[in-house]
GROMACS .gro file of C-alpha atoms in nm:
model
  161
    1MET     CA    1  -0.114  -4.940   2.711
    2THR     CA    2   0.183  -4.879   2.943
    3HIS     CA    3   0.439  -4.605   2.875
    4THR     CA    4   0.785  -4.607   2.998
    5ALA     CA    5   0.922  -4.355   3.220
    6ALA     CA    6   1.074  -4.201   2.912
    7GLU     CA    7   0.792  -4.138   2.743
    8PRO     CA    8   0.579  -3.851   2.801
    9VAL     CA    9   0.176  -3.937   2.865
   10LEU     CA   10  -0.090  -3.694   2.803
   11HIS     CA   11  -0.357  -3.646   3.030
   12SER     CA   12  -0.682  -3.666   2.921
   13PRO     CA   13  -0.984  -3.402   2.948
   14ALA     CA   14  -1.267  -3.503   3.264
   15GLY     CA   15  -1.018  -3.833   3.427
   16ALA     CA   16  -1.005  -4.025   3.067
   17ALA     CA   17  -0.717  -4.246   3.062
   18PRO     CA   18  -0.414  -4.097   2.957
   19LEU     CA   19  -0.311  -4.063   2.616
   20ALA     CA   20   0.015  -4.174   2.448
   21PRO     CA   21   0.203  -3.939   2.264
   22LEU     CA   22   0.115  -4.035   1.858
   23GLY     CA   23   0.502  -4.051   1.797
   24PRO     CA   24   0.771  -3.865   1.534
   25THR     CA   25   0.580  -4.099   1.233
   26ARG     CA   26   0.252  -4.098   1.287
   27GLY     CA   27   0.298  -3.670   1.421
   28ARG     CA   28   0.455  -3.644   1.075
   29VAL     CA   29   0.175  -3.821   0.900
   30PHE     CA   30  -0.076  -3.570   1.058
   31ALA     CA   31   0.115  -3.290   0.981
   32ALA     CA   32   0.139  -3.404   0.647
   33MET     CA   33  -0.230  -3.456   0.585
   34ASN     CA   34  -0.305  -3.078   0.736
   35ALA     CA   35  -0.035  -2.972   0.496
   36SER     CA   36  -0.186  -3.111   0.182
   37THR     CA   37  -0.533  -2.915   0.232
   38ALA     CA   38  -0.414  -2.565   0.354
   39PRO     CA   39  -0.324  -2.442   0.002
   40ILE     CA   40  -0.650  -2.565  -0.135
   41TRP     CA   41  -0.835  -2.374   0.185
   42LEU     CA   42  -0.626  -2.042   0.110
   43ALA     CA   43  -0.674  -2.012  -0.229
   44MET     CA   44  -1.073  -2.029  -0.208
   45ILE     CA   45  -1.092  -1.809   0.117
   46LEU     CA   46  -0.823  -1.558  -0.033
   47ALA     CA   47  -0.847  -1.543  -0.426
   48PRO     CA   48  -1.188  -1.714  -0.462
   49ARG     CA   49  -1.216  -1.623  -0.811
   50SER     CA   50  -0.874  -1.691  -0.936
   51ARG     CA   51  -0.744  -1.931  -1.197
   52LEU     CA   52  -0.494  -2.103  -0.957
   53THR     CA   53  -0.782  -2.149  -0.736
   54ARG     CA   54  -0.994  -2.316  -0.995
   55LEU     CA   55  -0.679  -2.555  -1.101
   56LEU     CA   56  -0.644  -2.630  -0.721
   57VAL     CA   57  -1.004  -2.740  -0.700
   58ARG     CA   58  -0.995  -2.936  -1.003
   59ARG     CA   59  -0.724  -3.127  -0.924
   60SER     CA   60  -0.775  -3.248  -0.568
   61VAL     CA   61  -0.968  -3.530  -0.681
   62PRO     CA   62  -0.578  -3.729  -0.629
   63LEU     CA   63  -0.591  -3.581  -0.274
   64HIS     CA   64  -0.935  -3.730  -0.178
   65ALA     CA   65  -0.885  -4.033  -0.339
   66GLY     CA   66  -0.554  -4.003  -0.128
   67PHE     CA   67  -0.752  -3.982   0.173
   68SER     CA   68  -0.960  -4.264   0.097
   69VAL     CA   69  -0.695  -4.479   0.060
   70ALA     CA   70  -0.488  -4.365   0.404
   71TYR     CA   71  -0.846  -4.366   0.571
   72THR     CA   72  -0.896  -4.729   0.484
   73GLY     CA   73  -0.581  -4.872   0.550
   74LEU     CA   74  -0.487  -4.663   0.890
   75LEU     CA   75  -0.836  -4.817   0.958
   76GLY     CA   76  -0.790  -5.158   0.912
   77ALA     CA   77  -0.406  -5.149   1.060
   78GLY     CA   78  -0.590  -5.025   1.340
   79MET     CA   79  -0.881  -5.261   1.381
   80VAL     CA   80  -0.625  -5.549   1.322
   81ARG     CA   81  -0.399  -5.437   1.590
   82SER     CA   82  -0.708  -5.392   1.854
   83ARG     CA   83  -0.856  -5.709   1.727
   84THR     CA   84  -1.178  -5.511   1.776
   85ARG     CA   85  -1.467  -5.417   1.520
   86PRO     CA   86  -1.631  -5.056   1.508
   87ASP     CA   87  -1.970  -5.085   1.689
   88PHE     CA   88  -2.165  -4.846   1.572
   89ARG     CA   89  -2.450  -4.899   1.816
   90ASP     CA   90  -2.238  -4.824   2.150
   91PRO     CA   91  -2.066  -4.489   2.157
   92ASP     CA   92  -1.815  -4.623   2.412
   93VAL     CA   93  -1.667  -4.869   2.169
   94LEU     CA   94  -1.614  -4.610   1.894
   95ARG     CA   95  -1.447  -4.356   2.165
   96SER     CA   96  -1.152  -4.603   2.272
   97GLN     CA   97  -1.113  -4.682   1.922
   98LEU     CA   98  -0.981  -4.350   1.878
   99VAL     CA   99  -0.708  -4.393   2.114
  100ASP     CA  100  -0.495  -4.630   1.843
  101GLY     CA  101  -0.312  -4.361   1.671
  102ASP     CA  102  -0.365  -4.523   1.341
  103VAL     CA  103  -0.740  -4.530   1.368
  104PHE     CA  104  -0.706  -4.148   1.475
  105LEU     CA  105  -0.549  -4.075   1.160
  106ALA     CA  106  -0.793  -4.252   0.984
  107ALA     CA  107  -1.086  -4.101   1.146
  108TRP     CA  108  -0.830  -3.726   1.098
  109SER     CA  109  -0.822  -3.800   0.722
  110HIS     CA  110  -1.224  -3.862   0.722
  111TYR     CA  111  -1.289  -3.459   0.893
  112LEU     CA  112  -1.010  -3.289   0.653
  113THR     CA  113  -1.160  -3.488   0.321
  114PHE     CA  114  -1.505  -3.449   0.383
  115ASP     CA  115  -1.413  -3.091   0.552
  116LEU     CA  116  -1.276  -2.994   0.239
  117LEU     CA  117  -1.538  -3.171  -0.030
  118VAL     CA  118  -1.802  -2.934   0.161
  119GLY     CA  119  -1.580  -2.651   0.152
  120GLN     CA  120  -1.571  -2.687  -0.246
  121TRP     CA  121  -1.896  -2.746  -0.258
  122ILE     CA  122  -1.923  -2.386  -0.059
  123TRP     CA  123  -1.705  -2.246  -0.304
  124GLN     CA  124  -1.822  -2.323  -0.576
  125ASP     CA  125  -2.198  -2.259  -0.497
  126ALA     CA  126  -2.097  -1.899  -0.385
  127LEU     CA  127  -1.908  -1.822  -0.721
  128THR     CA  128  -2.240  -1.879  -0.908
  129SER     CA  129  -2.449  -1.739  -0.676
  130GLY     CA  130  -2.237  -1.434  -0.688
  131ARG     CA  131  -2.201  -1.446  -0.273
  132THR     CA  132  -1.911  -1.397  -0.102
  133ALA     CA  133  -1.809  -1.705   0.105
  134ARG     CA  134  -1.466  -1.634   0.313
  135ILE     CA  135  -1.633  -1.629   0.660
  136ALA     CA  136  -1.799  -1.936   0.600
  137LEU     CA  137  -1.539  -2.100   0.434
  138PHE     CA  138  -1.264  -2.045   0.687
  139LEU     CA  139  -1.524  -2.140   0.949
  140THR     CA  140  -1.596  -2.500   0.742
  141TRP     CA  141  -1.200  -2.512   0.718
  142MET     CA  142  -1.159  -2.488   1.127
  143ALA     CA  143  -1.486  -2.626   1.273
  144GLY     CA  144  -1.682  -2.826   0.974
  145PRO     CA  145  -2.015  -2.801   1.015
  146ALA     CA  146  -2.040  -2.456   1.180
  147GLY     CA  147  -1.905  -2.337   0.855
  148HIS     CA  148  -2.165  -2.514   0.648
  149GLY     CA  149  -2.420  -2.409   0.885
  150TRP     CA  150  -2.320  -2.016   0.858
  151TYR     CA  151  -2.310  -2.082   0.472
  152LEU     CA  152  -2.691  -2.273   0.450
  153GLY     CA  153  -2.800  -1.933   0.686
  154GLN     CA  154  -2.628  -1.710   0.465
  155ARG     CA  155  -2.811  -1.871   0.156
  156TRP     CA  156  -3.129  -1.881   0.341
  157TRP     CA  157  -3.141  -1.531   0.387
  158GLY     CA  158  -2.993  -1.388   0.106
  159SER     CA  159  -3.290  -1.609  -0.106
  160ARG     CA  160  -3.562  -1.392   0.149
  161SER     CA  161  -3.471  -1.071   0.012
   0.00000   0.00000   0.00000
């Protein structure tokens, strides 16, 4: 990948190849993806028992469907452009493909929708069982599996008393 003098280069950790910025269009897509899930997360964390939260969670199916379509289109565009297929046996091939802006956005949409799906399960399970899940939900929003693990631990320890 070549860069023009005016185009900033992002430096990767540990001496990895430099990354080109996503660019303004992909940057807006990234911001829109993040913003699209924020109201649901905030509602589940700040007002878990409210009618608005239940409505947002119930009506999130089109959002998940949109992420599915975005994932498929972005991944396909990145694979066509790079002329490589994902090789799930070779982590270096997969890592190299994430450099492509569309493939990165596809991966990000994957994280967002699956983390939200896990968060919605945590929210529903906590409501059903009478638990508080604010910390677990916040951690799931910010760090996916960390929040899921927190909640599973909370459930396990709670079931022992």
